[in-house]
PDB file of C-alpha atoms in Angstrom:
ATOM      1  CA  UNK Y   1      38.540  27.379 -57.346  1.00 62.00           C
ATOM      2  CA  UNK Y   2      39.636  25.336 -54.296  1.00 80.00           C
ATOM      3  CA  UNK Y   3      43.044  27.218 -53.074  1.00 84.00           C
ATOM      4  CA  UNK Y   4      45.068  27.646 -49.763  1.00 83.00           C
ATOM      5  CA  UNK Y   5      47.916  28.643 -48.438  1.00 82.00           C
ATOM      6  CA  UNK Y   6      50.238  26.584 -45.696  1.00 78.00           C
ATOM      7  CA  UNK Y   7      51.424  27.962 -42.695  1.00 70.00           C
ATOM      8  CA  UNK Y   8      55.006  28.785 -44.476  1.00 73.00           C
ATOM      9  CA  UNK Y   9      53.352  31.269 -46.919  1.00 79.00           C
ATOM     10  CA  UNK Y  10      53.456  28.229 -49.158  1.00 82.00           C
ATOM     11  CA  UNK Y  11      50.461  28.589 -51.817  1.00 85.00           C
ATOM     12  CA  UNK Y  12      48.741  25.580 -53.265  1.00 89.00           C
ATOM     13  CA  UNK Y  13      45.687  24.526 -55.525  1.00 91.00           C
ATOM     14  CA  UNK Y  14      43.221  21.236 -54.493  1.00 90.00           C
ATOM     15  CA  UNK Y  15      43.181  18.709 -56.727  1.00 91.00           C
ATOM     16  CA  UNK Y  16      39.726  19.920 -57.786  1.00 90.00           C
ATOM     17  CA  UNK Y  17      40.565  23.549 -57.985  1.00 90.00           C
ATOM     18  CA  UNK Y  18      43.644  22.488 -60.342  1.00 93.00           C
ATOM     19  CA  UNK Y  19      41.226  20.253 -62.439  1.00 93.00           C
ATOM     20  CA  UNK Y  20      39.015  23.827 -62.844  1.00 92.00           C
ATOM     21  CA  UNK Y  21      42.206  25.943 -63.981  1.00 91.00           C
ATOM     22  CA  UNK Y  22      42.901  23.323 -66.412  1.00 93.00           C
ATOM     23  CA  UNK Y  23      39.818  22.643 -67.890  1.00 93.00           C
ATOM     24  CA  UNK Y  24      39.909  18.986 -66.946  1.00 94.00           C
ATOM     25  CA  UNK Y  25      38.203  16.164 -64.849  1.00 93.00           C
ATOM     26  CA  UNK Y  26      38.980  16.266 -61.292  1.00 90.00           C
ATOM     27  CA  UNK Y  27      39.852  12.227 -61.709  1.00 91.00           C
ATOM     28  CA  UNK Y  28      42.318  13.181 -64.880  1.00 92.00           C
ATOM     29  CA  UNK Y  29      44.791  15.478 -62.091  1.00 93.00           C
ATOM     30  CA  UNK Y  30      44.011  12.345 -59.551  1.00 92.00           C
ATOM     31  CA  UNK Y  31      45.577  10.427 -62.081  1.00 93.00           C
ATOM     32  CA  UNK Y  32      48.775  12.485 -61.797  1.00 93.00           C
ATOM     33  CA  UNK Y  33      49.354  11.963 -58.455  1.00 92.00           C
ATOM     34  CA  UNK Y  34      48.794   8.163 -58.438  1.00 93.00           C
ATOM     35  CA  UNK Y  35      50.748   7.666 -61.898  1.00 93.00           C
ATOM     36  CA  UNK Y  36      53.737   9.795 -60.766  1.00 93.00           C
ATOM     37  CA  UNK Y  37      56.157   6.769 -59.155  1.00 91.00           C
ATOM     38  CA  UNK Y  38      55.177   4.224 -61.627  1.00 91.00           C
ATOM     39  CA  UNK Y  39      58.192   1.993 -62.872  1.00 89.00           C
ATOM     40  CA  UNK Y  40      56.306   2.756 -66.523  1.00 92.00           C
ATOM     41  CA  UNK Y  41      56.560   6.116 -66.523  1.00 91.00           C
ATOM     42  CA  UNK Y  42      53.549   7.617 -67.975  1.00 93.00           C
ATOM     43  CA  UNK Y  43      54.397  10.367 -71.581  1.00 93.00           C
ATOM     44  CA  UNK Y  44      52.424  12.926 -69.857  1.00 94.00           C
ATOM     45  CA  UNK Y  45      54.293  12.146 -66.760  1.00 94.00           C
ATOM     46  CA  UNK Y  46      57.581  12.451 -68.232  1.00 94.00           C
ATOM     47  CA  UNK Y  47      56.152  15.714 -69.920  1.00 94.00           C
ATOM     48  CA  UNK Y  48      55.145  17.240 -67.239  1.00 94.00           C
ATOM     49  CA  UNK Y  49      58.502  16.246 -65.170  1.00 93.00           C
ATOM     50  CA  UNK Y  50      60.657  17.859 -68.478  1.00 93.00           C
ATOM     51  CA  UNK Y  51      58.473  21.580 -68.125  1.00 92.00           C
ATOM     52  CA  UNK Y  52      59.085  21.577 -64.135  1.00 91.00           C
ATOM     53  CA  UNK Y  53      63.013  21.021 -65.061  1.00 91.00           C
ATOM     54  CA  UNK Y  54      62.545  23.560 -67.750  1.00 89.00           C
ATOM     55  CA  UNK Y  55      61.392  26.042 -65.105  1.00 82.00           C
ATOM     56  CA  UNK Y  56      64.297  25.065 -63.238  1.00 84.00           C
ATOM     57  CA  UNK Y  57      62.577  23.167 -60.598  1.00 82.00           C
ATOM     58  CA  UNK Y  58      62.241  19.667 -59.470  1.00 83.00           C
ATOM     59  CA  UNK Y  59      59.648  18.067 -57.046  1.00 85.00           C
ATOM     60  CA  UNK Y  60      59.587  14.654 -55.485  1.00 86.00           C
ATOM     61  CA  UNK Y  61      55.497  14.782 -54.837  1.00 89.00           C
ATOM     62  CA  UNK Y  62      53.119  16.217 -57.599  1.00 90.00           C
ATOM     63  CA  UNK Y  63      50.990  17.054 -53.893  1.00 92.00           C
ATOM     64  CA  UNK Y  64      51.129  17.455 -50.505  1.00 89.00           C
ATOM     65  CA  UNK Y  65      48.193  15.640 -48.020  1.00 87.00           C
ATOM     66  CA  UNK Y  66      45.940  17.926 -45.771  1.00 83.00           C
ATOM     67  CA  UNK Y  67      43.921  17.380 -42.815  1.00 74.00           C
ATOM     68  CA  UNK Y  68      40.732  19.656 -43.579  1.00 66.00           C
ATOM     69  CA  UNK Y  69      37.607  19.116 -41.304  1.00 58.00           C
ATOM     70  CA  UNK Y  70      38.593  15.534 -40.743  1.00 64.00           C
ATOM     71  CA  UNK Y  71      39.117  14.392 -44.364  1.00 75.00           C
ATOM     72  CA  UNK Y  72      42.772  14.178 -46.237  1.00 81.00           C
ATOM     73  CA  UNK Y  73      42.678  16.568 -49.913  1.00 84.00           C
ATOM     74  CA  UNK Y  74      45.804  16.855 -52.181  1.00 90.00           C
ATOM     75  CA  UNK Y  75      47.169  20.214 -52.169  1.00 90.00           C
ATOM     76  CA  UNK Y  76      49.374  21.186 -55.715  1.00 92.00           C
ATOM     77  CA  UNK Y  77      52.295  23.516 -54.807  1.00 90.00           C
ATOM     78  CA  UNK Y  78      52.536  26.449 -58.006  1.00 88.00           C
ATOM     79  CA  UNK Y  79      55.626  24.533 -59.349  1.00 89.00           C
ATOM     80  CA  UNK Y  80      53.620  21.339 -60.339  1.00 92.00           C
ATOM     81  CA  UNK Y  81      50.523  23.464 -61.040  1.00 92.00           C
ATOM     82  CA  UNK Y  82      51.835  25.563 -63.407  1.00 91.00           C
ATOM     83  CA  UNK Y  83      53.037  22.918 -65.443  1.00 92.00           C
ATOM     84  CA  UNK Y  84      50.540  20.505 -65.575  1.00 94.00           C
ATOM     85  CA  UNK Y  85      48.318  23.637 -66.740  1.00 93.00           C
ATOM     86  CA  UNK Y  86      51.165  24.577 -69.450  1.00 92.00           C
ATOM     87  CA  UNK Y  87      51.045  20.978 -70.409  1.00 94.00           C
ATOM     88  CA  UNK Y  88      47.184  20.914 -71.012  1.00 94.00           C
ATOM     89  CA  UNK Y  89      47.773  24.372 -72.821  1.00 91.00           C
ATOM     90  CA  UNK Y  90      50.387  23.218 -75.296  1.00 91.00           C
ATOM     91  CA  UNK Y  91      51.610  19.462 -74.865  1.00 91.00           C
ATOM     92  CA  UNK Y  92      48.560  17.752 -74.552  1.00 88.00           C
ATOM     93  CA  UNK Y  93      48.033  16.620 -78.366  1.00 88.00           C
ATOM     94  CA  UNK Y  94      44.715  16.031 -78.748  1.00 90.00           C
ATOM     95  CA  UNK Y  95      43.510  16.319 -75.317  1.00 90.00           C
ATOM     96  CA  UNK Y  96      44.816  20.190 -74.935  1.00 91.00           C
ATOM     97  CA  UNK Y  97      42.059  22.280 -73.288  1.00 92.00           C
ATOM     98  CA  UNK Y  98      41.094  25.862 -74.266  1.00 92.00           C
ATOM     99  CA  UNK Y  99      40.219  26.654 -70.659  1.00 91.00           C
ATOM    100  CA  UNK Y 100      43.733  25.770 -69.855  1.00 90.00           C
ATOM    101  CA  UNK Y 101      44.721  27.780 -73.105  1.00 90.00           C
ATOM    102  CA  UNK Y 102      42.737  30.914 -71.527  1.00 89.00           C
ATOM    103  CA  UNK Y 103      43.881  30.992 -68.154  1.00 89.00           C
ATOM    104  CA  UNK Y 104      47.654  30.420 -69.068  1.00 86.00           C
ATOM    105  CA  UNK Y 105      47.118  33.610 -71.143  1.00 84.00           C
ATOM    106  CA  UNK Y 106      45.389  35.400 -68.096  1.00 81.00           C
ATOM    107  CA  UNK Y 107      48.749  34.374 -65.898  1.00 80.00           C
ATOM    108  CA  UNK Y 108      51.420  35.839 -68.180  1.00 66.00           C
ATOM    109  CA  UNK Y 109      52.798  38.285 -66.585  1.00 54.00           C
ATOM    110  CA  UNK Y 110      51.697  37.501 -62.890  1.00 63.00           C
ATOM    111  CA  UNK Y 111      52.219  34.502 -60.879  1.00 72.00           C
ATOM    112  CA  UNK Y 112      49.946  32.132 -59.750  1.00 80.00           C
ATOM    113  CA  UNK Y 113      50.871  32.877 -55.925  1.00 80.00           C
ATOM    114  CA  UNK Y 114      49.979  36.240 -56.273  1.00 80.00           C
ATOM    115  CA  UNK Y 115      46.489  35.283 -57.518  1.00 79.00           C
ATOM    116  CA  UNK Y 116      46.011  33.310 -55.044  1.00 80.00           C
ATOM    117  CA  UNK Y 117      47.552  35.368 -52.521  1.00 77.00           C
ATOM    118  CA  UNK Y 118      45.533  38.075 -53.401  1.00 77.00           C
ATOM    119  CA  UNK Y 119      42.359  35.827 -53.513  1.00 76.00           C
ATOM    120  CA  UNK Y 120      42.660  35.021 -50.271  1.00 72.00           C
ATOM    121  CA  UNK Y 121      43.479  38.131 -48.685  1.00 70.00           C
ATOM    122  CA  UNK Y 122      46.791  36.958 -47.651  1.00 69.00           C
ATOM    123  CA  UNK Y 123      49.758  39.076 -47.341  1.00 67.00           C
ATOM    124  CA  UNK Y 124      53.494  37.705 -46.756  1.00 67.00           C
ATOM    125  CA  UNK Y 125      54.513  40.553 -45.113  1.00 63.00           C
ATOM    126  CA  UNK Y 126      52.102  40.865 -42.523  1.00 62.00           C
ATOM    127  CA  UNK Y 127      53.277  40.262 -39.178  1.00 60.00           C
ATOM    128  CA  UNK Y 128      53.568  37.367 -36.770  1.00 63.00           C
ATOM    129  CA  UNK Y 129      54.777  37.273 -33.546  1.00 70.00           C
ATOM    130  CA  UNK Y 130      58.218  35.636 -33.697  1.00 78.00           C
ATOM    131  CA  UNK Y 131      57.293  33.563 -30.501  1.00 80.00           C
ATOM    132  CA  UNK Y 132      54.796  31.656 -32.732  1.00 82.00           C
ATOM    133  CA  UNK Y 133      57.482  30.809 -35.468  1.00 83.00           C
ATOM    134  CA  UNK Y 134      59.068  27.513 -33.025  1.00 84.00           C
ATOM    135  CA  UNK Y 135      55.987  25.992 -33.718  1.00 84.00           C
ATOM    136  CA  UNK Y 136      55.433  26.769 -37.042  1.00 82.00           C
ATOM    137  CA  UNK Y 137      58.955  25.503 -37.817  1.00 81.00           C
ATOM    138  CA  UNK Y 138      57.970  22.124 -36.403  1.00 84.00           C
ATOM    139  CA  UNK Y 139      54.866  21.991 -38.539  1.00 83.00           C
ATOM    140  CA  UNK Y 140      56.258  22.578 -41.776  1.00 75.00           C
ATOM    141  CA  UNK Y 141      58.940  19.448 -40.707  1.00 74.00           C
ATOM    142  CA  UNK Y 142      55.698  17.333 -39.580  1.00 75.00           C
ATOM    143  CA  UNK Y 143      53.263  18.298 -42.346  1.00 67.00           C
ATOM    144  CA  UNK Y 144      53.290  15.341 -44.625  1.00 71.00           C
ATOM    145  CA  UNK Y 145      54.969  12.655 -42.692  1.00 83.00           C
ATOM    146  CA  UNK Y 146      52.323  10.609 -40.841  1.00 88.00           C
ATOM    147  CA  UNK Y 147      51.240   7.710 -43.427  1.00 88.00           C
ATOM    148  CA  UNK Y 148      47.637   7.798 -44.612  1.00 87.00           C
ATOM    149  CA  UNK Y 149      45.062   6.341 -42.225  1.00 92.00           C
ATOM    150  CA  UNK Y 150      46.797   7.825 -38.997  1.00 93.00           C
ATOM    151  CA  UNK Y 151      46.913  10.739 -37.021  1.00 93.00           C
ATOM    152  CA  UNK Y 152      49.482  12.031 -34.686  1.00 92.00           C
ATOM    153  CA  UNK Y 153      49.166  13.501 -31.735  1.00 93.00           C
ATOM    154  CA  UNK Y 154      51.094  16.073 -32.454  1.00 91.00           C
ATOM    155  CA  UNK Y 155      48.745  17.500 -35.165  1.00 88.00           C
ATOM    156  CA  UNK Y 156      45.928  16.510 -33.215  1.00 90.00           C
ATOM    157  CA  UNK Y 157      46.625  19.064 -30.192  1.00 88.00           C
ATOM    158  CA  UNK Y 158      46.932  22.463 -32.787  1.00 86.00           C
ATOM    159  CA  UNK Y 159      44.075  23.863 -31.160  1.00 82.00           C
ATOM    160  CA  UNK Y 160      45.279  23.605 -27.989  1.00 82.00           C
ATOM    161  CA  UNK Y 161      48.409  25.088 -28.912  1.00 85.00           C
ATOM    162  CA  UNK Y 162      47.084  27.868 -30.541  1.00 82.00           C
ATOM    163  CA  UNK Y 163      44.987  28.191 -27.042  1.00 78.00           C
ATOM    164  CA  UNK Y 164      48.140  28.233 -25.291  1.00 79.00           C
ATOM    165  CA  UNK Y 165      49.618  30.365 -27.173  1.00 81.00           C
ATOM    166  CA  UNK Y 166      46.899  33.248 -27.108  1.00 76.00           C
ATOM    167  CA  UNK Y 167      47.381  33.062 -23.993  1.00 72.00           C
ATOM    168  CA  UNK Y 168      51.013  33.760 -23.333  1.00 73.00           C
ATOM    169  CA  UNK Y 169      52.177  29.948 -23.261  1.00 77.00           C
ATOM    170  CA  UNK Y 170      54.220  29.704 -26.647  1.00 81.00           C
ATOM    171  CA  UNK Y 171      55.507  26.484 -27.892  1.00 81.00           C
ATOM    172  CA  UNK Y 172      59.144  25.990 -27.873  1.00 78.00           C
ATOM    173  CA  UNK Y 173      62.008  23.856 -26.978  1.00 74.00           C
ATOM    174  CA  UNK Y 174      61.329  24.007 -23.585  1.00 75.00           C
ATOM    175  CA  UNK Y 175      56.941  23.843 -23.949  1.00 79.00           C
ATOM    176  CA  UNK Y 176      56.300  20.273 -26.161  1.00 85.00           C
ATOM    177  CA  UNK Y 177      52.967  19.862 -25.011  1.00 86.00           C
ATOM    178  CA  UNK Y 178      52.584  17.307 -27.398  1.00 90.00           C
ATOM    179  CA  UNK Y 179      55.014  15.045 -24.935  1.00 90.00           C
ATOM    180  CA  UNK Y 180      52.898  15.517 -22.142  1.00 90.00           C
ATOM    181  CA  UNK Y 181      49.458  14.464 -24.408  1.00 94.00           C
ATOM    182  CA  UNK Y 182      51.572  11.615 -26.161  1.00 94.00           C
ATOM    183  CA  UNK Y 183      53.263   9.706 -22.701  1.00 94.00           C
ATOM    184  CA  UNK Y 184      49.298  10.045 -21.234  1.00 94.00           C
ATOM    185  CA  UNK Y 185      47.755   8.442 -24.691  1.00 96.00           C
ATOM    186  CA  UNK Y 186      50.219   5.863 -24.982  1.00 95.00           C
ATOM    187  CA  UNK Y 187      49.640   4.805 -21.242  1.00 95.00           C
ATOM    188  CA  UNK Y 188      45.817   4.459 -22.123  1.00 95.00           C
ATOM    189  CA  UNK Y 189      46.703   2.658 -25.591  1.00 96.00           C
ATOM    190  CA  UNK Y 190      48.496   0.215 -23.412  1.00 95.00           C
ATOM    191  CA  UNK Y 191      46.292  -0.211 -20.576  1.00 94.00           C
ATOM    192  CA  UNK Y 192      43.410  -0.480 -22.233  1.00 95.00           C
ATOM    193  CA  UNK Y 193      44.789  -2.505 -24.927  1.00 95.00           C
ATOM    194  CA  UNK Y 194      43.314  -0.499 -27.654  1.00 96.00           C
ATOM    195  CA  UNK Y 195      45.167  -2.253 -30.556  1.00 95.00           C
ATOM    196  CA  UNK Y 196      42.906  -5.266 -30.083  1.00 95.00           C
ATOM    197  CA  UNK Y 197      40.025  -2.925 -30.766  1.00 95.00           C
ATOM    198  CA  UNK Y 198      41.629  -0.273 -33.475  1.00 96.00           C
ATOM    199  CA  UNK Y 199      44.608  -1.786 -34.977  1.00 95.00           C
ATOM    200  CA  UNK Y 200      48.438  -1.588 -34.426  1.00 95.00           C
ATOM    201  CA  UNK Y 201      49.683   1.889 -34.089  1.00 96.00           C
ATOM    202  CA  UNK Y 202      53.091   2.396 -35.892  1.00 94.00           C
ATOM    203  CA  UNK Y 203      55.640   5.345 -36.244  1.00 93.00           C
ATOM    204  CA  UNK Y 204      56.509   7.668 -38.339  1.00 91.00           C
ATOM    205  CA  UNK Y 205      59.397  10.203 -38.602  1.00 89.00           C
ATOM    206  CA  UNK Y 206      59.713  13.470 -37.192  1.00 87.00           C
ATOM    207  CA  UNK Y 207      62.463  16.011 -36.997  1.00 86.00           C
ATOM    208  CA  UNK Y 208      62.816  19.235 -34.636  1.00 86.00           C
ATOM    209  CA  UNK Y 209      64.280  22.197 -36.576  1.00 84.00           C
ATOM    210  CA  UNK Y 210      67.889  22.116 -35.887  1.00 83.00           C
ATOM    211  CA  UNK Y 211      67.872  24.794 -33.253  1.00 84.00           C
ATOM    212  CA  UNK Y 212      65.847  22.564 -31.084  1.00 84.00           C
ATOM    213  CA  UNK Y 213      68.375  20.992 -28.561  1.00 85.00           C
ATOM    214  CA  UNK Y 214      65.944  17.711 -29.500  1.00 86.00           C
ATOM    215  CA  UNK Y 215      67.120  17.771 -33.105  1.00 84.00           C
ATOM    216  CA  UNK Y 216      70.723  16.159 -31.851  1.00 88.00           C
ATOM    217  CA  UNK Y 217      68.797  12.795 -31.843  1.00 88.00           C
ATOM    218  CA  UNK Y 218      66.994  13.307 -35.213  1.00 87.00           C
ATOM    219  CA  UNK Y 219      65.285  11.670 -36.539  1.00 88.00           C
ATOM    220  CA  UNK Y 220      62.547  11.342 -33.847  1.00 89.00           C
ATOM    221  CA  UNK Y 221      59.848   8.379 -34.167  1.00 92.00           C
ATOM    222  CA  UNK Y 222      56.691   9.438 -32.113  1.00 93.00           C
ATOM    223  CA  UNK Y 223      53.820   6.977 -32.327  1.00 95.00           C
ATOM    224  CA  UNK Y 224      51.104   7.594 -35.036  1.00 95.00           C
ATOM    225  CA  UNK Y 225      47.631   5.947 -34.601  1.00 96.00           C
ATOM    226  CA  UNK Y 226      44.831   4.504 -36.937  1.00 95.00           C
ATOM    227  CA  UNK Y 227      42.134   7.017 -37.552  1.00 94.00           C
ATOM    228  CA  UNK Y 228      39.469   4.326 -36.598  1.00 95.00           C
ATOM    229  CA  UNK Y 229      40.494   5.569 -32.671  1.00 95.00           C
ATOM    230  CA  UNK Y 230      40.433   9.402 -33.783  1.00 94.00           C
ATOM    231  CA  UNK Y 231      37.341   9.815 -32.029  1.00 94.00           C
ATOM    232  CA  UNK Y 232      37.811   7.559 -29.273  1.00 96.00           C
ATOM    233  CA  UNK Y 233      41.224  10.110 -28.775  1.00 95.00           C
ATOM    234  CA  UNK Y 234      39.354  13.269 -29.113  1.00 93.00           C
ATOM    235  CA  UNK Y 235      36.454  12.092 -26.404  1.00 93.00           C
ATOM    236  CA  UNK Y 236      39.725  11.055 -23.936  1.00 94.00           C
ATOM    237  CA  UNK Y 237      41.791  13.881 -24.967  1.00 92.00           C
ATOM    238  CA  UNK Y 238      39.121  16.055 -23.543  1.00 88.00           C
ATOM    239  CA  UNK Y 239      37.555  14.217 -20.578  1.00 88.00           C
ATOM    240  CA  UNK Y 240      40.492  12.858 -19.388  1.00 89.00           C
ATOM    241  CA  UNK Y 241      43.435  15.483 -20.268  1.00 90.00           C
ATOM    242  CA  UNK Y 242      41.709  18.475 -19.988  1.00 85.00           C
ATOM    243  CA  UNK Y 243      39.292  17.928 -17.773  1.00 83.00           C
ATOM    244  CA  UNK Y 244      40.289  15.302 -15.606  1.00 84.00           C
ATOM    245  CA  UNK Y 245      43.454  17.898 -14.567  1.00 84.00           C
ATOM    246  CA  UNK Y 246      46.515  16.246 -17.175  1.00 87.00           C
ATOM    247  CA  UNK Y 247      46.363  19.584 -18.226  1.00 85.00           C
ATOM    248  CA  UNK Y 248      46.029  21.518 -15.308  1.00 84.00           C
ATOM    249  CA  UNK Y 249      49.018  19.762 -14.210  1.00 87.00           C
ATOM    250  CA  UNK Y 250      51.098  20.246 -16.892  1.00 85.00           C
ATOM    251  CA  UNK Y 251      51.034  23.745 -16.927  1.00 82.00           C
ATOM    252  CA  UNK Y 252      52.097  23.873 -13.528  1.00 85.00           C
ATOM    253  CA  UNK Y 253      54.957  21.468 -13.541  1.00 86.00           C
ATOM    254  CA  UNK Y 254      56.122  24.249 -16.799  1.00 81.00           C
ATOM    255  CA  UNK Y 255      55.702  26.699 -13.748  1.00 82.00           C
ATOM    256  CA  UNK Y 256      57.564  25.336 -11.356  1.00 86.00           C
ATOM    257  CA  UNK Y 257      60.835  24.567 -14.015  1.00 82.00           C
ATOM    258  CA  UNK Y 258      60.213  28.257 -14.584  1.00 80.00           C
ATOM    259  CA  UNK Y 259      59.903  27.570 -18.298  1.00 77.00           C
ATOM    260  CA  UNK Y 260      56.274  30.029 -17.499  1.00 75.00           C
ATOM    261  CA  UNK Y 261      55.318  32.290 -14.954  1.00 76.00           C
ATOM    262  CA  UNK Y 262      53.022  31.319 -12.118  1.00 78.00           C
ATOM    263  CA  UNK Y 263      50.749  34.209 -13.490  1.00 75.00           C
ATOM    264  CA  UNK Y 264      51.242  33.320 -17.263  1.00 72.00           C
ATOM    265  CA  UNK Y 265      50.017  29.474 -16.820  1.00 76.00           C
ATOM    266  CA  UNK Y 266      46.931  30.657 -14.601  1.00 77.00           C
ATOM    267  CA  UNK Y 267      45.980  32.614 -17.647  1.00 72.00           C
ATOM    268  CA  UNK Y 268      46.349  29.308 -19.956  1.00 72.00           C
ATOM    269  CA  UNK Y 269      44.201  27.546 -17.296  1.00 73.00           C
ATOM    270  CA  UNK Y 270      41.668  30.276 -17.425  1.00 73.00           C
ATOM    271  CA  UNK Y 271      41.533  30.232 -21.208  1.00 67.00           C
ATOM    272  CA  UNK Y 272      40.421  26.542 -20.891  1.00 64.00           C
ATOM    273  CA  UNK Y 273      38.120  27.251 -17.715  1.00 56.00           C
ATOM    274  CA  UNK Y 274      34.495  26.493 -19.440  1.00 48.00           C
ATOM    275  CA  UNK Y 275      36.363  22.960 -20.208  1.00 48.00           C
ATOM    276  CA  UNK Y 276      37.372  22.386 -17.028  1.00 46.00           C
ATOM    277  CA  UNK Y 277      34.065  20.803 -15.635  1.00 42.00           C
ATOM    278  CA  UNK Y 278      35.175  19.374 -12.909  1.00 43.00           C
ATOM    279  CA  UNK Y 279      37.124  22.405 -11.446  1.00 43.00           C
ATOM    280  CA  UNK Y 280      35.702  23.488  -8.737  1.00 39.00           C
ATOM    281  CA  UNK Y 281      38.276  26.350  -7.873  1.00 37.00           C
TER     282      UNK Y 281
END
């Protein structure tokens, strides 16, 4: 049963693993999602809307969109998950679904986060180190708000972060990487006149958690691009930021603001060193 589990702790089923608890077509929870803002609204819609109010919950999105080995998926929070399986168990007339029946029965009494908690191997409590949570507070504000068909650099850059980061250079209000990346991008976008060749990039809306000095001027609008120039990103992103010394630069402009330690950024550089191809040092 397809299953995760955000970066919040927030546990979620895939469209198809839903469609499996329920006993259903993966198109019939598609539906769902696609039918959920009609003007019309749908009588399984509106049922499934009355049992999350029942549970005394409300949701604006039946999902939330993933990036997962370059594809989007739909990810189903418990809340709506829950109900559209209680609705297949009980509400849905002639279309109710043993399967659903059965596992609703195998819940009672334990949650669906648990299970899938415990499925995982994932344990709320275990630790993180707090210098990591900066970032992970901007990417639960971030998570669902580039429109389909674009990616943001910000997103785009995680594994470089998480580089960083194993290495002592943590992001925070003072490390935003992702500023450095985006004002280098946007000057080849421009130079290169890239929208003739992928399309015009747009922007989208992002906030900084409100103990970011940046989150005076929320809401931010950083520049999202099509995914027709992901690759042509990722090829630049690496010959030209990384290796062609962006990077290398960046860390040591951080130094010299003494946001890092001279000692702390050569160990960032180091952890990139079999990237750096054309450092000779």
């Amino acid at each position: 049963m397809g299953m995760g589990v955000l970066s919040d702790g927030t546990p979620f089923l895939t469209q198809r693993g839903l469609a499996v608890l329920c006993g259903v077509e993966n198109a019939h929870i598609g539906t769902i999602s696609s039918q959920w803002d009609d003007e019309v609204e749908k009588p399984r819609i509106r049922k499934i809307r009355e049992i999350i109010e029942s549970h005394g919950s409300a949701i604006e999105s039946p999902h939330i969109e993933l990036k997962i080995g370059g594809r989007v998926i739909f990810g189903y929070r418990e809340e709506l998950s829950l109900a559209v399986l209680e609705y297949y168990a009980f509400e849905a007339g002639q279309f109710k679904q043993e399967e659903a029946l059965k596992h609703y029965r195998l819940l009672a009494g334990r949650g669906l986060k648990e299970i899938i908690y415990q499925a995982l191997g994932y344990s709320p409590d275990q630790k993180l180190d707090k210098r990591w949570q900066p970032y992970l507070d901007r990417v639960s504000q971030v998570h669902n708000a580039v429109p389909q068909g674009f990616f943001s650099i910000f997103r785009e850059i995680s594994e470089m972060v998480v580089t960083l980061g194993e290495n002592g250079v943590f992001m925070d209000d003072g490390i935003i990487p992702d500023i450095s990346v985006g004002k280098a991008w946007g000057a080849r976008w421009a130079d290169q006149n890239l929208e003739g060749k992928f399309g015009e990039r747009q922007k989208y809306v992002h906030n900084y958690p409100d103990y970011f000095p940046q989150s005076v001027s929320n809401p931010q609008h950083p520049w999202c691009y099509p995914d027709d120039a992901l690759a042509y990103f990722r090829n630049w992103f690496q010959s030209e930021y990384v290796r062609g010394g962006k990077f290398h630069n960046y860390l040591e402009s951080q130094a010299r603001q003494s946001k890092i330690t001279d000692h702390t950024a050569k160990l960032a550089i180091e952890a990139y060193r079999p990237s750096l191809i054309g450092d000779k040092s």
